Structures are given as C-alpha cells and as structure tokens.
Amino acid sequence: MFFQRFKKPRLQKFFQSAFAATLLLMAGLTSLAQEPVSKEQIDDKLAEVVKLGEAIVENTTTHPMSKEYVGNALNCTSCHLDNGRHEKAGTFLGTATAYPAWSPRENRVITLEDRVLNCFMRSCNGTRPPLGSEVSVAVTTYVTSLSQGQSLRMNSKRPVGPGAIKLLAVKPDQADINRGASLYHSRCAECHQKDGQGDKDNPPVWGERSYNDGAGLSSVENLAAWLKVAMPLDDTNLTDQQALDIAVFVNSQKRPNFDLLKHLPTKAKLGEYNASPTK
Ligand code: HEC
Ligand code: HEC
C-alpha cells in the first residue's frame, strides 16, 4: 500500500490525514461547481464532439489535436472521400454497426476506436494516439454518428462495415505493370504529378509523404478495388483490369516501411483515462 511506504507511524498518519483533507476539499469544491446538466446541454456537448471529429477527419495533417500523430501528407478524407460520407470510397456510413469485430491482422477482437487509431499508424504513417484521448474519442464519435439508428451486428470475419469496398474479380497475377504505368500517366498524373508527389491540391501517391507498406492500400488488391470506386476523382470509370494495372504500378513505387514498434507511443501514453474528473 502507498501509505505503508512511510515506515514511521507518525509520518504515515500525517500523510493519511493530509490525503483525507484534500479529498474532502475536492468533494466540497465539486458539489459547489456542479449544476445538474440539462438534456439540451448534453445534446450540445455531443454535437460539438461530432463536429470536432469531422474537422479532424477532414484536416488531419493540420488540426492541432491530430497533427502530431500524422507522419505523412494524408488526411483521413484523402481516402475516406467526403469525410467518409461518400457511399463507396472508404465509407463510414454504417461502419460503427460492425464493431467489435475479429481482426485477422491484429489477431484480436478490436473496437471501432482501435480501428480508427490503427489508421493513424498505417495509412497516415504516424503514431497511434492514446486510447481515450480527445482526438481518438472525437473521431470515433464522428464515425459512430454516421450509423445513427442502425442496428448493430458484430463481425466475426474481418473488421469492415457493411459498405466496405468489394474486391475485384481480377487478381494481382493478371496485372500488367507497363500498361499500369502508361495509364497512370494518362489518367492520374495531371493531378498526382508524374513523380507521384502531388501538389497543394492533390496528395502524394508514393514516396516518403505517402501511406506506408503496412496500410490497407499497400495491398494491390485493396488499392485496385478502392481506385475503381474512387479515382480518377469526379470521373470514376476505370475498368477492373485498368484499376488493377494501375494499382500494381503505384504500389511498385517506393513508400515508407511499416515497423510497428516505431508507430506505437511510449508505454505511458498507450492509453489515457478518458475523463477530466471533478471528483
Ligand atoms: C491511405 C488511405 C487511407 C487513409 C489516409 C486513412 N484510411 Fe482508413 N481505411 C483505408 C482503407 C483502404 C480501409 C478499408 C476500407 C474498406 O475496406 O472499405 C480503411 C478502413 C478504415 C476504417 C474501418 C472502416 C470499416 O468499414 O470498418 C476506419 C474506421 C478508418 N479506416 C478510419 C480512418 C481514420 C480515422 C483515418 C484518419 C486518421 C483514416 N482511416 C485514414 C484507407 C485509409
Ligand atoms: C482530378 C484530380 C485527380 C485525378 C485525375 C486523380 N486523383 Fe487521386 N486523388 C485526388 C484527390 C484530390 C485526392 C484526395 C481526395 C480528397 O482529399 O478529397 C486523391 C486521392 C488519391 C489516393 C488516396 C490518397 C493518397 O494520396 O494516397 C490515391 C491512392 C489516388 N488518389 C490515386 C489516384 C490514381 C491511381 C489516379 C488515376 C487512376 C488518380 N488518383 C486520379 C485527385 C485526383
């Protein structure tokens, strides 16, 4: 016990009573400070956090709450188009209904919050924010708000929602990388540039500022399926074969290597007590 560390009984007593006095004082202050909270205030609080979460999803690389956890030039919305409101490209609509879920990659049952935090480490090549931190709670709350009213179905196969992207019928061994390269230059380079580094309006698709090789899109099958529903932005008309060819080309380019231990925070910051206690 904490108090037993003080060997001398008098010293022990002194600390015990100082501790009790502090507790009493804190309880007193709290009862003065706390008015009953009305239903409207609770609704307002929740709406505020939903809004904060959406702002983080949109401006992940620059938002003061999230930027320290991002290690590349991508915002969540770079892949979860329209802040996850797009019906196909990485949709968050209905996503929260699919958790908790079994994750073969993590070899664990994971929660929606875990799923959100893992995207920071992998897709955003950054550091996993602490569980229970404000940024984590805000983003998870926003994603959850997009499943309002839908019924929950836990998921025993893999951690994706009902609107998850369907894999294409063509398989990576049918890809032609040379065809992919010329398609990239005719269909993608106008925005993402010949060197894949993008510009101020378009994110990089390979290189140090791109997603790492532990991200979902670093799998050719996933990237092909995502391109088919997402790119070229505003003109999504690639055939399955074209999407696959381009995916093989894009993922053959250099990108950061994912080394899990470099993306976890220090042990002390792995989790946070999700509270600002008043008593
Ligand atoms: C480089 C692209 C990319 C970026 C950036 C990215 N993600 Fe993802 N994320 C994906 C892909 C791909 C999937 C799998 C989606 C699917 O299969 O429909 C995914 C899945 C998810 C899921 C699970 C969706 C489901 O249907 O179960 C959540 C939640 C998620 N991401 C949150 C985030 C958050 C939050 C951020 C920003 C911190 C982020 N992602 C950044 C590519 C990305
Ligand atoms: C008209 C411009 C435009 C064209 C053409 C275009 N993209 Fe994009 N792409 C974007 C924008 C903008 C985003 C980020 C979306 C957002 O933030 O809303 C993006 C996102 C991406 C992403 C996910 C984020 C990242 O940078 O890794 C990939 C991968 C991607 N595009 C690949 C391609 C490929 C491959 C093609 C060609 C088939 C293509 N794009 C064509 C504008 C474009």
Short mmCIF file of N, CA, C and O in Angstrom, two decimals, residues 23-145:
data_model
loop_
_atom_site.label_atom_id
_atom_site.label_comp_id
_atom_site.label_asym_id
_atom_site.label_seq_id
_atom_site.Cartn_x
_atom_site.Cartn_y
_atom_site.Cartn_z
N LEU A 23 -9.09 15.20 -0.13
CA LEU A 23 -10.28 14.59 -0.73
C LEU A 23 -11.53 15.37 -0.36
O LEU A 23 -12.37 15.68 -1.21
N LEU A 24 -11.64 15.72 0.95
CA LEU A 24 -12.82 16.46 1.42
C LEU A 24 -12.94 17.79 0.70
O LEU A 24 -14.01 18.18 0.24
N LEU A 25 -11.80 18.47 0.59
CA LEU A 25 -11.79 19.78 -0.07
C LEU A 25 -12.24 19.64 -1.53
O LEU A 25 -13.08 20.40 -2.00
N MET A 26 -11.72 18.61 -2.21
CA MET A 26 -12.08 18.41 -3.62
C MET A 26 -13.58 18.13 -3.76
O MET A 26 -14.25 18.67 -4.63
N ALA A 27 -14.09 17.27 -2.85
CA ALA A 27 -15.52 16.93 -2.90
C ALA A 27 -16.35 18.18 -2.70
O ALA A 27 -17.35 18.41 -3.38
N GLY A 28 -15.91 19.03 -1.74
CA GLY A 28 -16.63 20.27 -1.45
C GLY A 28 -16.69 21.16 -2.67
O GLY A 28 -17.75 21.65 -3.05
N LEU A 29 -15.52 21.36 -3.29
CA LEU A 29 -15.46 22.24 -4.47
C LEU A 29 -16.35 21.72 -5.59
O LEU A 29 -17.04 22.48 -6.26
N THR A 30 -16.33 20.38 -5.76
CA THR A 30 -17.11 19.79 -6.84
C THR A 30 -18.59 20.03 -6.65
O THR A 30 -19.30 20.37 -7.59
N SER A 31 -19.06 19.84 -5.39
CA SER A 31 -20.50 19.98 -5.20
C SER A 31 -20.93 21.43 -5.42
O SER A 31 -22.03 21.69 -5.86
N LEU A 32 -20.00 22.37 -5.16
CA LEU A 32 -20.33 23.76 -5.46
C LEU A 32 -20.40 23.98 -6.97
O LEU A 32 -21.28 24.66 -7.47
N ALA A 33 -19.42 23.38 -7.69
CA ALA A 33 -19.28 23.67 -9.11
C ALA A 33 -20.34 22.98 -9.97
O ALA A 33 -20.67 23.47 -11.02
N GLN A 34 -20.85 21.84 -9.51
CA GLN A 34 -21.70 21.06 -10.41
C GLN A 34 -23.18 21.37 -10.31
O GLN A 34 -23.82 21.08 -9.32
N GLU A 35 -23.69 21.96 -11.37
CA GLU A 35 -25.13 22.15 -11.51
C GLU A 35 -25.65 20.94 -12.27
O GLU A 35 -24.93 20.36 -13.06
N PRO A 36 -26.89 20.57 -12.08
CA PRO A 36 -27.42 19.49 -12.90
C PRO A 36 -27.37 19.88 -14.39
O PRO A 36 -27.59 21.04 -14.73
N VAL A 37 -27.03 18.91 -15.25
CA VAL A 37 -26.87 19.20 -16.67
C VAL A 37 -28.18 18.91 -17.39
O VAL A 37 -28.76 17.84 -17.21
N SER A 38 -28.63 19.83 -18.22
CA SER A 38 -29.91 19.62 -18.89
C SER A 38 -29.73 18.75 -20.12
O SER A 38 -28.63 18.61 -20.64
N LYS A 39 -30.83 18.20 -20.63
CA LYS A 39 -30.81 17.36 -21.82
C LYS A 39 -30.21 18.13 -23.01
O LYS A 39 -29.40 17.61 -23.76
N GLU A 40 -30.59 19.42 -23.14
CA GLU A 40 -30.07 20.23 -24.26
C GLU A 40 -28.56 20.36 -24.18
O GLU A 40 -27.87 20.30 -25.18
N GLN A 41 -28.08 20.56 -22.93
CA GLN A 41 -26.63 20.71 -22.79
C GLN A 41 -25.90 19.44 -23.19
O GLN A 41 -24.85 19.48 -23.79
N ILE A 42 -26.50 18.30 -22.84
CA ILE A 42 -25.87 17.02 -23.22
C ILE A 42 -25.88 16.90 -24.74
O ILE A 42 -24.88 16.58 -25.35
N ASP A 43 -27.01 17.20 -25.38
CA ASP A 43 -27.08 17.15 -26.84
C ASP A 43 -26.04 18.07 -27.46
O ASP A 43 -25.35 17.71 -28.40
N ASP A 44 -25.91 19.28 -26.90
CA ASP A 44 -24.94 20.23 -27.43
C ASP A 44 -23.53 19.69 -27.33
O ASP A 44 -22.73 19.81 -28.24
N LYS A 45 -23.20 19.11 -26.17
CA LYS A 45 -21.86 18.57 -25.93
C LYS A 45 -21.53 17.49 -26.96
O LYS A 45 -20.46 17.46 -27.53
N LEU A 46 -22.50 16.61 -27.17
CA LEU A 46 -22.29 15.50 -28.10
C LEU A 46 -22.12 16.04 -29.52
O LEU A 46 -21.20 15.66 -30.24
N ALA A 47 -22.98 16.97 -29.90
CA ALA A 47 -22.91 17.55 -31.25
C ALA A 47 -21.56 18.23 -31.47
O ALA A 47 -20.97 18.16 -32.55
N GLU A 48 -21.06 18.87 -30.43
CA GLU A 48 -19.77 19.55 -30.51
C GLU A 48 -18.65 18.55 -30.80
O GLU A 48 -17.76 18.81 -31.61
N VAL A 49 -18.70 17.41 -30.12
CA VAL A 49 -17.64 16.40 -30.31
C VAL A 49 -17.75 15.75 -31.69
O VAL A 49 -16.75 15.48 -32.34
N VAL A 50 -18.98 15.54 -32.17
CA VAL A 50 -19.18 15.00 -33.52
C VAL A 50 -18.55 15.96 -34.54
O VAL A 50 -17.81 15.55 -35.44
N LYS A 51 -18.80 17.26 -34.34
CA LYS A 51 -18.28 18.27 -35.26
C LYS A 51 -16.74 18.32 -35.21
O LYS A 51 -16.07 18.41 -36.23
N LEU A 52 -16.22 18.23 -34.01
CA LEU A 52 -14.77 18.21 -33.84
C LEU A 52 -14.17 17.00 -34.57
O LEU A 52 -13.17 17.11 -35.29
N GLY A 53 -14.81 15.85 -34.40
CA GLY A 53 -14.32 14.63 -35.06
C GLY A 53 -14.31 14.79 -36.57
O GLY A 53 -13.35 14.40 -37.24
N GLU A 54 -15.35 15.39 -37.11
CA GLU A 54 -15.39 15.56 -38.57
C GLU A 54 -14.29 16.53 -39.03
O GLU A 54 -13.64 16.30 -40.06
N ALA A 55 -14.06 17.58 -38.25
CA ALA A 55 -13.00 18.53 -38.62
C ALA A 55 -11.64 17.83 -38.62
O ALA A 55 -10.78 18.11 -39.48
N ILE A 56 -11.43 16.90 -37.70
CA ILE A 56 -10.15 16.18 -37.64
C ILE A 56 -10.02 15.24 -38.85
O ILE A 56 -8.96 15.12 -39.45
N VAL A 57 -11.12 14.57 -39.20
CA VAL A 57 -11.11 13.66 -40.36
C VAL A 57 -10.77 14.44 -41.64
O VAL A 57 -10.06 13.97 -42.51
N GLU A 58 -11.24 15.68 -41.71
CA GLU A 58 -11.03 16.49 -42.91
C GLU A 58 -9.63 17.12 -42.94
O GLU A 58 -9.01 17.23 -43.99
N ASN A 59 -9.14 17.54 -41.77
CA ASN A 59 -7.87 18.29 -41.72
C ASN A 59 -6.87 17.61 -40.80
O ASN A 59 -6.22 18.26 -39.98
N THR A 60 -6.74 16.30 -40.94
CA THR A 60 -5.92 15.53 -40.01
C THR A 60 -4.48 16.03 -39.91
O THR A 60 -3.90 16.04 -38.83
N THR A 61 -3.91 16.44 -41.05
CA THR A 61 -2.49 16.84 -41.05
C THR A 61 -2.27 18.21 -40.41
O THR A 61 -1.14 18.52 -40.03
N THR A 62 -3.32 19.03 -40.31
CA THR A 62 -3.13 20.38 -39.79
C THR A 62 -3.88 20.65 -38.49
O THR A 62 -3.57 21.61 -37.79
N HIS A 63 -4.87 19.84 -38.16
CA HIS A 63 -5.66 20.11 -36.96
C HIS A 63 -4.77 20.01 -35.71
O HIS A 63 -4.02 19.05 -35.57
N PRO A 64 -4.86 21.01 -34.81
CA PRO A 64 -3.97 20.98 -33.64
C PRO A 64 -4.10 19.71 -32.79
O PRO A 64 -3.13 19.31 -32.14
N MET A 65 -5.25 19.06 -32.81
CA MET A 65 -5.40 17.87 -31.99
C MET A 65 -4.81 16.61 -32.63
O MET A 65 -4.50 15.65 -31.95
N SER A 66 -4.71 16.61 -33.97
CA SER A 66 -4.28 15.37 -34.63
C SER A 66 -2.91 15.45 -35.29
O SER A 66 -2.28 14.42 -35.54
N LYS A 67 -2.43 16.67 -35.60
CA LYS A 67 -1.25 16.75 -36.49
C LYS A 67 -0.03 16.02 -35.93
O LYS A 67 0.73 15.43 -36.69
N GLU A 68 0.14 16.02 -34.61
CA GLU A 68 1.33 15.35 -34.06
C GLU A 68 1.28 13.83 -34.27
O GLU A 68 2.30 13.16 -34.13
N TYR A 69 0.12 13.29 -34.62
CA TYR A 69 0.01 11.84 -34.79
C TYR A 69 0.08 11.41 -36.26
O TYR A 69 -0.05 10.24 -36.57
N VAL A 70 0.22 12.38 -37.17
CA VAL A 70 0.25 12.07 -38.60
C VAL A 70 1.69 12.20 -39.11
O VAL A 70 2.37 13.17 -38.81
N GLY A 71 2.12 11.19 -39.87
CA GLY A 71 3.51 11.19 -40.35
C GLY A 71 3.62 11.32 -41.86
O GLY A 71 4.67 11.08 -42.43
N ASN A 72 2.54 11.71 -42.54
CA ASN A 72 2.63 11.92 -43.99
C ASN A 72 1.69 13.07 -44.40
O ASN A 72 1.26 13.84 -43.54
N ALA A 73 1.42 13.17 -45.70
CA ALA A 73 0.64 14.31 -46.18
C ALA A 73 -0.83 13.97 -46.35
O ALA A 73 -1.56 14.68 -47.03
N LEU A 74 -1.29 12.87 -45.72
CA LEU A 74 -2.67 12.44 -45.95
C LEU A 74 -3.60 12.77 -44.79
O LEU A 74 -3.25 12.60 -43.62
N ASN A 75 -4.78 13.23 -45.14
CA ASN A 75 -5.88 13.38 -44.18
C ASN A 75 -6.74 12.13 -44.28
O ASN A 75 -6.71 11.44 -45.30
N CYS A 76 -7.55 11.86 -43.27
CA CYS A 76 -8.44 10.69 -43.37
C CYS A 76 -9.28 10.80 -44.64
O CYS A 76 -9.51 9.82 -45.34
N THR A 77 -9.72 12.01 -44.95
CA THR A 77 -10.61 12.20 -46.09
C THR A 77 -9.92 12.00 -47.45
O THR A 77 -10.60 11.89 -48.47
N SER A 78 -8.56 11.92 -47.45
CA SER A 78 -7.87 11.64 -48.71
C SER A 78 -8.30 10.29 -49.27
O SER A 78 -8.31 10.10 -50.49
N CYS A 79 -8.64 9.34 -48.39
CA CYS A 79 -9.07 8.01 -48.83
C CYS A 79 -10.53 7.74 -48.47
O CYS A 79 -11.22 7.02 -49.18
N HIS A 80 -10.97 8.28 -47.34
CA HIS A 80 -12.39 8.16 -46.95
C HIS A 80 -13.06 9.42 -47.49
O HIS A 80 -13.24 10.40 -46.77
N LEU A 81 -13.37 9.38 -48.80
CA LEU A 81 -13.78 10.60 -49.51
C LEU A 81 -14.99 11.26 -48.84
O LEU A 81 -15.82 10.60 -48.21
N ASP A 82 -15.07 12.58 -49.02
CA ASP A 82 -16.14 13.39 -48.42
C ASP A 82 -16.27 13.11 -46.92
O ASP A 82 -17.38 12.91 -46.41
N ASN A 83 -15.16 13.05 -46.25
CA ASN A 83 -15.14 12.79 -44.79
C ASN A 83 -15.84 11.48 -44.42
O ASN A 83 -16.42 11.36 -43.35
N GLY A 84 -15.79 10.53 -45.33
CA GLY A 84 -16.42 9.22 -45.05
C GLY A 84 -17.89 9.19 -45.38
O GLY A 84 -18.57 8.20 -45.12
N ARG A 85 -18.40 10.28 -45.99
CA ARG A 85 -19.83 10.32 -46.34
C ARG A 85 -20.07 9.81 -47.76
O ARG A 85 -21.20 9.58 -48.16
N HIS A 86 -18.99 9.69 -48.56
CA HIS A 86 -19.09 9.10 -49.89
C HIS A 86 -19.60 7.66 -49.72
O HIS A 86 -19.17 6.96 -48.82
N GLU A 87 -20.52 7.24 -50.58
CA GLU A 87 -21.14 5.93 -50.31
C GLU A 87 -20.24 4.74 -50.59
O GLU A 87 -20.49 3.64 -50.10
N LYS A 88 -19.20 4.95 -51.39
CA LYS A 88 -18.40 3.80 -51.78
C LYS A 88 -16.94 3.86 -51.35
O LYS A 88 -16.40 2.86 -50.90
N ALA A 89 -16.30 5.02 -51.53
CA ALA A 89 -14.86 5.07 -51.33
C ALA A 89 -14.48 5.24 -49.86
O ALA A 89 -14.32 6.35 -49.36
N GLY A 90 -14.36 4.11 -49.17
CA GLY A 90 -13.98 4.13 -47.75
C GLY A 90 -15.08 4.74 -46.90
O GLY A 90 -14.82 5.53 -46.00
N THR A 91 -16.31 4.33 -47.18
CA THR A 91 -17.43 4.97 -46.47
C THR A 91 -17.41 4.69 -44.97
O THR A 91 -16.98 3.62 -44.53
N PHE A 92 -17.83 5.68 -44.21
CA PHE A 92 -18.04 5.48 -42.77
C PHE A 92 -19.54 5.29 -42.49
O PHE A 92 -19.93 5.12 -41.34
N LEU A 93 -20.36 5.33 -43.54
CA LEU A 93 -21.81 5.15 -43.32
C LEU A 93 -22.07 3.70 -42.89
O LEU A 93 -21.70 2.77 -43.62
N GLY A 94 -22.63 3.51 -41.72
CA GLY A 94 -22.91 2.15 -41.24
C GLY A 94 -21.72 1.45 -40.60
O GLY A 94 -21.86 0.36 -40.03
N THR A 95 -20.53 2.05 -40.71
CA THR A 95 -19.31 1.38 -40.22
C THR A 95 -19.41 0.96 -38.74
O THR A 95 -19.03 -0.15 -38.38
N ALA A 96 -19.92 1.86 -37.91
CA ALA A 96 -19.91 1.58 -36.47
C ALA A 96 -20.77 0.38 -36.10
O ALA A 96 -20.58 -0.21 -35.03
N THR A 97 -21.68 -0.02 -37.00
CA THR A 97 -22.54 -1.16 -36.67
C THR A 97 -21.78 -2.48 -36.70
O THR A 97 -22.28 -3.50 -36.27
N ALA A 98 -20.56 -2.47 -37.24
CA ALA A 98 -19.82 -3.72 -37.47
C ALA A 98 -18.79 -4.02 -36.38
O ALA A 98 -17.96 -4.91 -36.53
N TYR A 99 -18.81 -3.26 -35.30
CA TYR A 99 -17.83 -3.44 -34.22
C TYR A 99 -18.53 -3.72 -32.91
O TYR A 99 -19.63 -3.25 -32.72
N PRO A 100 -17.82 -4.46 -31.99
CA PRO A 100 -16.49 -5.05 -32.09
C PRO A 100 -16.41 -6.09 -33.20
O PRO A 100 -17.42 -6.68 -33.56
N ALA A 101 -15.19 -6.29 -33.71
CA ALA A 101 -15.01 -7.23 -34.81
C ALA A 101 -13.73 -8.02 -34.63
O ALA A 101 -12.77 -7.54 -34.01
N TRP A 102 -13.72 -9.21 -35.18
CA TRP A 102 -12.50 -10.01 -35.19
C TRP A 102 -11.57 -9.45 -36.27
O TRP A 102 -12.00 -9.24 -37.41
N SER A 103 -10.31 -9.19 -35.91
CA SER A 103 -9.35 -8.72 -36.89
C SER A 103 -8.27 -9.75 -37.12
O SER A 103 -7.45 -10.00 -36.23
N PRO A 104 -8.24 -10.37 -38.30
CA PRO A 104 -7.18 -11.34 -38.58
C PRO A 104 -5.79 -10.68 -38.50
O PRO A 104 -4.86 -11.28 -38.00
N ARG A 105 -5.66 -9.43 -38.98
CA ARG A 105 -4.36 -8.76 -38.96
C ARG A 105 -3.87 -8.55 -37.53
O ARG A 105 -2.72 -8.78 -37.21
N GLU A 106 -4.79 -8.10 -36.66
CA GLU A 106 -4.41 -7.82 -35.27
C GLU A 106 -4.46 -9.09 -34.40
O GLU A 106 -4.01 -9.08 -33.27
N ASN A 107 -5.08 -10.15 -34.94
CA ASN A 107 -5.23 -11.40 -34.19
C ASN A 107 -5.95 -11.17 -32.85
O ASN A 107 -5.63 -11.78 -31.84
N ARG A 108 -6.91 -10.25 -32.84
CA ARG A 108 -7.67 -9.88 -31.66
C ARG A 108 -9.07 -9.42 -32.09
O ARG A 108 -9.25 -9.03 -33.23
N VAL A 109 -9.96 -9.42 -31.13
CA VAL A 109 -11.22 -8.69 -31.33
C VAL A 109 -10.92 -7.22 -31.09
O VAL A 109 -10.31 -6.87 -30.07
N ILE A 110 -11.27 -6.35 -32.02
CA ILE A 110 -10.97 -4.93 -31.86
C ILE A 110 -12.25 -4.09 -31.84
O ILE A 110 -13.29 -4.49 -32.36
N THR A 111 -12.13 -2.90 -31.24
CA THR A 111 -13.26 -1.98 -31.20
C THR A 111 -13.11 -0.97 -32.34
O THR A 111 -12.05 -0.88 -32.96
N LEU A 112 -14.15 -0.19 -32.56
CA LEU A 112 -14.08 0.86 -33.58
C LEU A 112 -12.94 1.84 -33.26
O LEU A 112 -12.23 2.30 -34.15
N GLU A 113 -12.77 2.13 -31.96
CA GLU A 113 -11.70 3.06 -31.58
C GLU A 113 -10.33 2.51 -32.00
O GLU A 113 -9.50 3.23 -32.55
N ASP A 114 -10.12 1.22 -31.77
CA ASP A 114 -8.85 0.61 -32.22
C ASP A 114 -8.66 0.78 -33.72
O ASP A 114 -7.57 1.10 -34.20
N ARG A 115 -9.73 0.56 -34.45
CA ARG A 115 -9.67 0.64 -35.92
C ARG A 115 -9.27 2.04 -36.36
O ARG A 115 -8.42 2.22 -37.23
N VAL A 116 -9.87 3.03 -35.72
CA VAL A 116 -9.55 4.43 -36.02
C VAL A 116 -8.06 4.68 -35.73
O VAL A 116 -7.33 5.24 -36.55
N LEU A 117 -7.59 4.24 -34.57
CA LEU A 117 -6.21 4.53 -34.16
C LEU A 117 -5.20 3.82 -35.06
O LEU A 117 -4.13 4.35 -35.36
N ASN A 118 -5.55 2.62 -35.52
CA ASN A 118 -4.62 1.90 -36.39
C ASN A 118 -4.43 2.61 -37.72
O ASN A 118 -3.36 2.56 -38.31
N CYS A 119 -5.48 3.29 -38.22
CA CYS A 119 -5.33 4.04 -39.47
C CYS A 119 -4.33 5.19 -39.30
O CYS A 119 -3.65 5.55 -40.25
N PHE A 120 -4.22 5.75 -38.09
CA PHE A 120 -3.20 6.79 -37.86
C PHE A 120 -1.79 6.21 -38.06
O PHE A 120 -0.92 6.86 -38.62
N MET A 121 -1.56 4.99 -37.60
CA MET A 121 -0.21 4.41 -37.67
C MET A 121 0.14 3.94 -39.06
O MET A 121 1.28 3.99 -39.47
N ARG A 122 -0.87 3.39 -39.74
CA ARG A 122 -0.58 2.73 -41.02
C ARG A 122 -0.85 3.68 -42.19
O ARG A 122 0.08 4.15 -42.82
N SER A 123 -2.13 3.98 -42.45
CA SER A 123 -2.45 4.83 -43.60
C SER A 123 -1.84 6.22 -43.48
O SER A 123 -1.41 6.80 -44.47
N CYS A 124 -1.80 6.76 -42.26
CA CYS A 124 -1.25 8.10 -42.07
C CYS A 124 0.22 8.05 -41.64
O CYS A 124 0.80 9.09 -41.29
N ASN A 125 0.81 6.86 -41.62
CA ASN A 125 2.23 6.68 -41.31
C ASN A 125 2.67 7.45 -40.06
O ASN A 125 3.76 8.01 -40.02
N GLY A 126 1.79 7.51 -39.06
CA GLY A 126 2.09 8.31 -37.88
C GLY A 126 2.18 7.48 -36.61
O GLY A 126 2.54 6.31 -36.64
N THR A 127 1.84 8.12 -35.49
CA THR A 127 1.88 7.46 -34.19
C THR A 127 0.45 7.20 -33.74
O THR A 127 -0.43 8.03 -33.96
N ARG A 128 0.24 6.06 -33.11
CA ARG A 128 -1.09 5.73 -32.62
C ARG A 128 -1.45 6.67 -31.46
O ARG A 128 -0.77 6.68 -30.44
N PRO A 129 -2.51 7.48 -31.60
CA PRO A 129 -2.89 8.34 -30.47
C PRO A 129 -3.32 7.48 -29.28
O PRO A 129 -3.75 6.34 -29.47
N PRO A 130 -3.21 8.02 -28.06
CA PRO A 130 -3.59 7.24 -26.89
C PRO A 130 -5.07 6.87 -26.91
O PRO A 130 -5.91 7.71 -27.27
N LEU A 131 -5.38 5.65 -26.50
CA LEU A 131 -6.78 5.26 -26.30
C LEU A 131 -7.41 6.23 -25.33
O LEU A 131 -6.79 6.57 -24.32
N GLY A 132 -8.61 6.64 -25.61
CA GLY A 132 -9.31 7.53 -24.68
C GLY A 132 -8.91 8.99 -24.79
O GLY A 132 -9.47 9.84 -24.10
N SER A 133 -7.94 9.30 -25.66
CA SER A 133 -7.55 10.71 -25.80
C SER A 133 -8.67 11.46 -26.52
O SER A 133 -9.50 10.86 -27.20
N GLU A 134 -8.66 12.78 -26.41
CA GLU A 134 -9.75 13.56 -27.01
C GLU A 134 -9.84 13.36 -28.51
O GLU A 134 -10.92 13.26 -29.08
N VAL A 135 -8.67 13.28 -29.18
CA VAL A 135 -8.69 13.12 -30.63
C VAL A 135 -9.31 11.77 -31.00
O VAL A 135 -10.13 11.67 -31.92
N SER A 136 -8.98 10.75 -30.24
CA SER A 136 -9.50 9.41 -30.51
C SER A 136 -11.01 9.35 -30.27
O SER A 136 -11.77 8.83 -31.11
N VAL A 137 -11.43 9.91 -29.16
CA VAL A 137 -12.85 9.89 -28.82
C VAL A 137 -13.65 10.72 -29.85
O VAL A 137 -14.72 10.31 -30.30
N ALA A 138 -13.09 11.87 -30.28
CA ALA A 138 -13.82 12.72 -31.22
C ALA A 138 -14.00 12.02 -32.57
O ALA A 138 -15.11 11.98 -33.12
N VAL A 139 -12.93 11.44 -33.10
CA VAL A 139 -13.05 10.79 -34.41
C VAL A 139 -13.99 9.58 -34.32
O VAL A 139 -14.86 9.38 -35.18
N THR A 140 -13.84 8.79 -33.25
CA THR A 140 -14.71 7.62 -33.09
C THR A 140 -16.16 8.04 -32.93
O THR A 140 -17.08 7.39 -33.47
N THR A 141 -16.38 9.14 -32.23
CA THR A 141 -17.75 9.63 -32.05
C THR A 141 -18.33 10.09 -33.39
O THR A 141 -19.48 9.78 -33.72
N TYR A 142 -17.51 10.79 -34.19
CA TYR A 142 -17.99 11.22 -35.50
C TYR A 142 -18.35 10.02 -36.38
O TYR A 142 -19.43 9.96 -36.97
N VAL A 143 -17.44 9.03 -36.44
CA VAL A 143 -17.72 7.85 -37.27
C VAL A 143 -18.99 7.16 -36.78
O VAL A 143 -19.85 6.76 -37.57
N THR A 144 -19.14 7.05 -35.46
CA THR A 144 -20.33 6.40 -34.90
C THR A 144 -21.60 7.17 -35.27
O THR A 144 -22.63 6.56 -35.56
N SER A 145 -21.49 8.51 -35.32
CA SER A 145 -22.69 9.31 -35.61
C SER A 145 -23.26 8.97 -36.99
O SER A 145 -24.44 9.17 -37.25
#
